[in-house]
mmCIF file of C-alpha atoms in Angstrom:
data_model
loop_
_atom_site.group_PDB
_atom_site.id
_atom_site.type_symbol
_atom_site.label_atom_id
_atom_site.label_comp_id
_atom_site.label_asym_id
_atom_site.label_seq_id
_atom_site.Cartn_x
_atom_site.Cartn_y
_atom_site.Cartn_z
ATOM 1 C CA UNK H 4 0.000 0.000 0.000
ATOM 2 C CA UNK H 5 2.823 2.373 0.920
ATOM 3 C CA UNK H 6 4.546 1.550 -2.364
ATOM 4 C CA UNK H 7 1.360 2.337 -4.264
ATOM 5 C CA UNK H 8 0.934 5.644 -2.469
ATOM 6 C CA UNK H 9 4.587 6.501 -2.997
ATOM 7 C CA UNK H 10 4.277 5.806 -6.736
ATOM 8 C CA UNK H 11 1.113 7.848 -6.954
ATOM 9 C CA UNK H 12 2.847 10.728 -5.159
ATOM 10 C CA UNK H 13 5.752 10.642 -7.606
ATOM 11 C CA UNK H 14 3.364 10.697 -10.586
ATOM 12 C CA UNK H 15 1.465 13.579 -9.049
ATOM 13 C CA UNK H 16 4.715 15.512 -8.503
ATOM 14 C CA UNK H 17 5.873 14.851 -12.062
ATOM 15 C CA UNK H 18 2.483 15.926 -13.462
ATOM 16 C CA UNK H 19 2.457 19.108 -11.391
ATOM 17 C CA UNK H 20 6.025 19.922 -12.469
ATOM 18 C CA UNK H 21 5.170 19.488 -16.147
ATOM 19 C CA UNK H 22 2.035 21.595 -15.733
ATOM 20 C CA UNK H 23 3.981 24.415 -14.089
ATOM 21 C CA UNK H 24 6.727 24.232 -16.711
ATOM 22 C CA UNK H 25 4.312 24.445 -19.644
ATOM 23 C CA UNK H 26 2.359 27.195 -17.896
ATOM 24 C CA UNK H 27 5.559 29.214 -17.535
ATOM 25 C CA UNK H 28 6.670 28.602 -21.131
ATOM 26 C CA UNK H 29 3.354 28.761 -23.017
ATOM 27 C CA UNK H 30 1.293 30.873 -20.659
ATOM 28 C CA UNK H 31 3.907 33.497 -19.776
ATOM 29 C CA UNK H 32 7.111 33.161 -21.802
ATOM 30 C CA UNK H 33 5.579 32.826 -25.275
ATOM 31 C CA UNK H 34 3.033 35.680 -24.885
ATOM 32 C CA UNK H 35 5.768 37.960 -23.513
ATOM 33 C CA UNK H 36 8.037 37.043 -26.456
ATOM 34 C CA UNK H 37 5.318 37.776 -29.015
ATOM 35 C CA UNK H 38 4.410 41.031 -27.276
ATOM 36 C CA UNK H 39 8.056 42.093 -27.192
ATOM 37 C CA UNK H 40 8.550 41.350 -30.893
ATOM 38 C CA UNK H 41 5.401 43.300 -31.764
ATOM 39 C CA UNK H 42 6.895 46.318 -30.033
ATOM 40 C CA UNK H 43 10.122 46.206 -32.017
ATOM 41 C CA UNK H 44 9.388 44.890 -35.509
ATOM 42 C CA UNK H 45 5.742 45.740 -36.296
ATOM 43 C CA UNK H 46 4.389 49.283 -36.287
ATOM 44 C CA UNK H 47 0.880 47.893 -36.778
ATOM 45 C CA UNK H 48 0.831 46.325 -33.292
ATOM 46 C CA UNK H 49 -1.075 49.342 -31.974
ATOM 47 C CA UNK H 50 -3.203 49.689 -35.087
ATOM 48 C CA UNK H 51 -0.701 51.693 -37.186
ATOM 49 C CA UNK H 52 -2.153 54.960 -35.837
ATOM 50 C CA UNK H 53 -1.566 57.996 -38.061
ATOM 51 C CA UNK H 54 -1.215 61.542 -36.689
ATOM 52 C CA UNK H 55 -1.742 64.883 -38.378
ATOM 53 C CA UNK H 56 0.657 67.842 -38.250
ATOM 54 C CA UNK H 57 -0.716 68.926 -34.847
ATOM 55 C CA UNK H 58 -0.125 65.492 -33.310
ATOM 56 C CA UNK H 59 -3.798 64.525 -33.362
ATOM 57 C CA UNK H 60 -4.638 60.890 -34.167
ATOM 58 C CA UNK H 61 -6.631 60.712 -37.387
ATOM 59 C CA UNK H 62 -7.024 56.963 -37.811
ATOM 60 C CA UNK H 63 -5.054 53.970 -39.039
ATOM 61 C CA UNK H 64 -2.804 53.675 -42.074
ATOM 62 C CA UNK H 65 -4.332 50.223 -42.573
ATOM 63 C CA UNK H 66 -7.993 51.296 -42.733
ATOM 64 C CA UNK H 67 -9.362 53.504 -45.477
ATOM 65 C CA UNK H 68 -11.911 56.234 -44.750
ATOM 66 C CA UNK H 69 -13.265 58.242 -47.686
ATOM 67 C CA UNK H 70 -13.547 61.878 -46.596
ATOM 68 C CA UNK H 71 -16.415 63.997 -47.871
ATOM 69 C CA UNK H 72 -16.380 67.787 -48.278
ATOM 70 C CA UNK H 73 -18.932 69.999 -46.581
ATOM 71 C CA UNK H 74 -22.126 70.505 -48.551
ATOM 72 C CA UNK H 75 -21.679 73.085 -51.283
ATOM 73 C CA UNK H 76 -17.914 73.377 -50.715
ATOM 74 C CA UNK H 77 -15.078 72.488 -53.133
ATOM 75 C CA UNK H 78 -13.756 68.955 -52.775
ATOM 76 C CA UNK H 79 -10.108 69.093 -51.539
ATOM 77 C CA UNK H 80 -9.690 65.404 -50.659
ATOM 78 C CA UNK H 81 -8.065 62.464 -52.373
ATOM 79 C CA UNK H 82 -10.740 59.791 -52.488
ATOM 80 C CA UNK H 83 -10.365 56.082 -51.923
ATOM 81 C CA UNK H 84 -12.203 53.051 -53.194
ATOM 82 C CA UNK H 85 -15.949 52.633 -52.572
ATOM 83 C CA UNK H 86 -16.741 51.247 -49.147
ATOM 84 C CA UNK H 87 -19.819 49.754 -47.565
ATOM 85 C CA UNK H 88 -20.743 49.871 -43.907
ATOM 86 C CA UNK H 89 -17.428 50.304 -41.999
ATOM 87 C CA UNK H 90 -18.973 48.611 -38.961
ATOM 88 C CA UNK H 91 -19.404 45.420 -40.981
ATOM 89 C CA UNK H 92 -16.233 45.542 -43.115
ATOM 90 C CA UNK H 93 -17.331 43.303 -45.934
ATOM 91 C CA UNK H 94 -18.007 43.156 -49.638
ATOM 92 C CA UNK H 95 -21.430 43.460 -51.257
ATOM 93 C CA UNK H 96 -21.345 39.799 -52.408
ATOM 94 C CA UNK H 97 -22.845 40.893 -55.721
ATOM 95 C CA UNK H 98 -21.560 38.696 -58.556
ATOM 96 C CA UNK H 99 -20.128 39.870 -61.896
ATOM 97 C CA UNK H 100 -23.424 39.096 -63.641
ATOM 98 C CA UNK H 101 -25.506 41.067 -61.163
ATOM 99 C CA UNK H 102 -27.578 43.862 -62.801
ATOM 100 C CA UNK H 103 -27.518 45.659 -59.457
ATOM 101 C CA UNK H 104 -23.715 45.672 -59.389
ATOM 102 C CA UNK H 105 -23.565 46.812 -63.028
ATOM 103 C CA UNK H 106 -25.889 49.730 -62.343
ATOM 104 C CA UNK H 107 -23.942 50.635 -59.194
ATOM 105 C CA UNK H 108 -20.624 50.623 -61.059
ATOM 106 C CA UNK H 109 -22.046 52.745 -63.882
ATOM 107 C CA UNK H 110 -23.445 55.221 -61.370
ATOM 108 C CA UNK H 111 -20.111 55.482 -59.583
ATOM 109 C CA UNK H 112 -18.260 55.914 -62.895
ATOM 110 C CA UNK H 113 -20.548 58.753 -63.965
ATOM 111 C CA UNK H 114 -20.237 60.479 -60.579
ATOM 112 C CA UNK H 115 -16.432 60.266 -60.546
ATOM 113 C CA UNK H 116 -16.140 61.377 -64.167
ATOM 114 C CA UNK H 117 -18.257 64.450 -63.408
ATOM 115 C CA UNK H 118 -16.274 65.221 -60.255
ATOM 116 C CA UNK H 119 -12.915 64.996 -62.031
ATOM 117 C CA UNK H 120 -14.055 66.482 -65.352
ATOM 118 C CA UNK H 121 -13.002 63.492 -67.462
ATOM 119 C CA UNK H 122 -14.594 61.016 -69.829
ATOM 120 C CA UNK H 123 -16.208 58.054 -67.993
ATOM 121 C CA UNK H 124 -13.938 55.685 -69.937
ATOM 122 C CA UNK H 125 -10.935 57.263 -68.160
ATOM 123 C CA UNK H 126 -12.116 56.186 -64.692
ATOM 124 C CA UNK H 127 -9.997 53.242 -63.426
ATOM 125 C CA UNK H 128 -11.590 50.022 -62.227
ATOM 126 C CA UNK H 129 -10.575 50.421 -58.571
ATOM 127 C CA UNK H 130 -12.426 53.750 -58.459
ATOM 128 C CA UNK H 131 -15.776 52.032 -58.999
ATOM 129 C CA UNK H 132 -15.247 48.672 -57.254
ATOM 130 C CA UNK H 133 -14.818 48.040 -53.555
ATOM 131 C CA UNK H 134 -12.234 45.758 -51.986
ATOM 132 C CA UNK H 135 -13.087 42.536 -50.165
ATOM 133 C CA UNK H 136 -13.065 44.336 -46.799
ATOM 134 C CA UNK H 137 -14.564 47.564 -48.097
ATOM 135 C CA UNK H 138 -11.878 49.425 -46.114
ATOM 136 C CA UNK H 139 -8.928 49.427 -48.504
ATOM 137 C CA UNK H 140 -6.545 52.260 -47.470
ATOM 138 C CA UNK H 141 -4.889 52.396 -50.903
ATOM 139 C CA UNK H 142 -5.788 53.225 -54.480
ATOM 140 C CA UNK H 143 -4.010 52.665 -57.779
ATOM 141 C CA UNK H 144 -1.583 55.311 -59.069
ATOM 142 C CA UNK H 145 -3.942 55.725 -62.039
ATOM 143 C CA UNK H 146 -6.860 56.697 -59.792
ATOM 144 C CA UNK H 147 -4.646 59.055 -57.807
ATOM 145 C CA UNK H 148 -3.358 60.677 -61.013
ATOM 146 C CA UNK H 149 -6.941 61.218 -62.171
ATOM 147 C CA UNK H 150 -7.590 63.338 -59.061
ATOM 148 C CA UNK H 151 -4.408 65.439 -59.136
ATOM 149 C CA UNK H 152 -5.784 68.383 -61.195
ATOM 150 C CA UNK H 153 -8.778 68.778 -58.853
ATOM 151 C CA UNK H 154 -6.575 68.463 -55.757
ATOM 152 C CA UNK H 155 -4.229 71.139 -57.048
ATOM 153 C CA UNK H 156 -7.111 73.468 -57.852
ATOM 154 C CA UNK H 157 -9.022 73.077 -54.575
ATOM 155 C CA UNK H 158 -5.965 73.054 -52.298
ATOM 156 C CA UNK H 159 -4.289 76.086 -53.870
ATOM 157 C CA UNK H 160 -1.278 74.104 -55.064
ATOM 158 C CA UNK H 161 0.367 73.401 -58.376
ATOM 159 C CA UNK H 162 -0.092 70.130 -60.202
ATOM 160 C CA UNK H 163 3.618 69.426 -59.726
ATOM 161 C CA UNK H 164 3.349 69.902 -55.944
ATOM 162 C CA UNK H 165 0.415 67.513 -55.665
ATOM 163 C CA UNK H 166 2.071 64.984 -57.941
ATOM 164 C CA UNK H 167 5.171 65.073 -55.732
ATOM 165 C CA UNK H 168 2.999 64.345 -52.670
ATOM 166 C CA UNK H 169 1.318 61.441 -54.437
ATOM 167 C CA UNK H 170 4.668 60.053 -55.579
ATOM 168 C CA UNK H 171 6.036 60.307 -52.041
ATOM 169 C CA UNK H 172 3.152 58.199 -50.769
ATOM 170 C CA UNK H 173 3.263 55.594 -53.533
ATOM 171 C CA UNK H 174 4.581 52.133 -52.668
ATOM 172 C CA UNK H 175 5.748 49.599 -55.232
ATOM 173 C CA UNK H 176 5.164 45.871 -55.422
ATOM 174 C CA UNK H 177 6.116 43.910 -52.316
ATOM 175 C CA UNK H 178 9.464 42.176 -52.844
ATOM 176 C CA UNK H 179 9.296 43.569 -56.354
ATOM 177 C CA UNK H 180 6.757 41.014 -57.584
ATOM 178 C CA UNK H 181 3.812 40.767 -55.173
ATOM 179 C CA UNK H 182 0.691 42.900 -55.416
ATOM 180 C CA UNK H 183 0.517 46.143 -57.339
ATOM 181 C CA UNK H 184 1.797 49.715 -56.887
ATOM 182 C CA UNK H 185 -0.465 51.611 -54.499
ATOM 183 C CA UNK H 186 -1.059 55.080 -53.086
ATOM 184 C CA UNK H 187 -2.020 55.556 -49.429
ATOM 185 C CA UNK H 188 -5.044 57.870 -49.435
ATOM 186 C CA UNK H 189 -4.849 59.008 -45.814
ATOM 187 C CA UNK H 190 -1.177 59.951 -46.015
ATOM 188 C CA UNK H 191 -1.749 62.006 -49.152
ATOM 189 C CA UNK H 192 -4.611 63.894 -47.493
ATOM 190 C CA UNK H 193 -2.406 64.610 -44.476
ATOM 191 C CA UNK H 194 0.424 65.858 -46.670
ATOM 192 C CA UNK H 195 -2.059 68.110 -48.447
ATOM 193 C CA UNK H 196 -2.542 69.801 -45.073
ATOM 194 C CA UNK H 197 -5.843 68.333 -43.902
ATOM 195 C CA UNK H 198 -6.181 67.830 -40.157
ATOM 196 C CA UNK H 199 -8.443 66.110 -37.655
ATOM 197 C CA UNK H 200 -11.497 68.413 -37.352
ATOM 198 C CA UNK H 201 -12.282 67.668 -33.697
ATOM 199 C CA UNK H 202 -8.752 67.886 -32.269
ATOM 200 C CA UNK H 203 -7.019 71.027 -31.060
ATOM 201 C CA UNK H 204 -3.767 69.481 -29.843
ATOM 202 C CA UNK H 205 -0.709 71.665 -30.339
ATOM 203 C CA UNK H 206 1.913 69.031 -29.672
ATOM 204 C CA UNK H 207 4.880 68.303 -31.893
ATOM 205 C CA UNK H 208 4.111 66.128 -34.937
ATOM 206 C CA UNK H 209 4.470 62.443 -34.254
ATOM 207 C CA UNK H 210 5.930 59.802 -36.528
ATOM 208 C CA UNK H 211 3.669 58.280 -39.161
#
């Protein structure tokens, strides 16, 4: 009986030791390691927050928000891709043969063509189609270029100045082969001088 109890005690001690060891490694060590790496190698760990020139947070570089001008006022903003309900973050699920999607795309194309003063055939595809999430922060260089004349006119800048801002915020293909060149809409709007409307902070500009 004593031998049985002694063996059971040893097994219990071994089991408890293994439990404590794995708790320390997987429950404490691994989470701390991942947290530490996120603080040193990934700027998106805190949501990739973007700040305006006054140091006010204006959103995330990873989430697109299409700004709208005040009613009856000139449109000074670079616009992104169409988005649905940002609270849902999803596509419309309308298929390529959907009459509803066709009509929606044609309506968007006509609206953008009128806004930019161009022929509807000049409107790029990403200007009239939403991304899978509906919150794409980037647009194609072609769509950005289409908006440069209006941006220069409404922001009191030259076309060359606006084009330089767009070029500065244009990223190429990842690793040279993956994806497509893209322009970050929020960064361009910040560089054009637009600020967070509800923030009055006067701190030094923070890194973006």
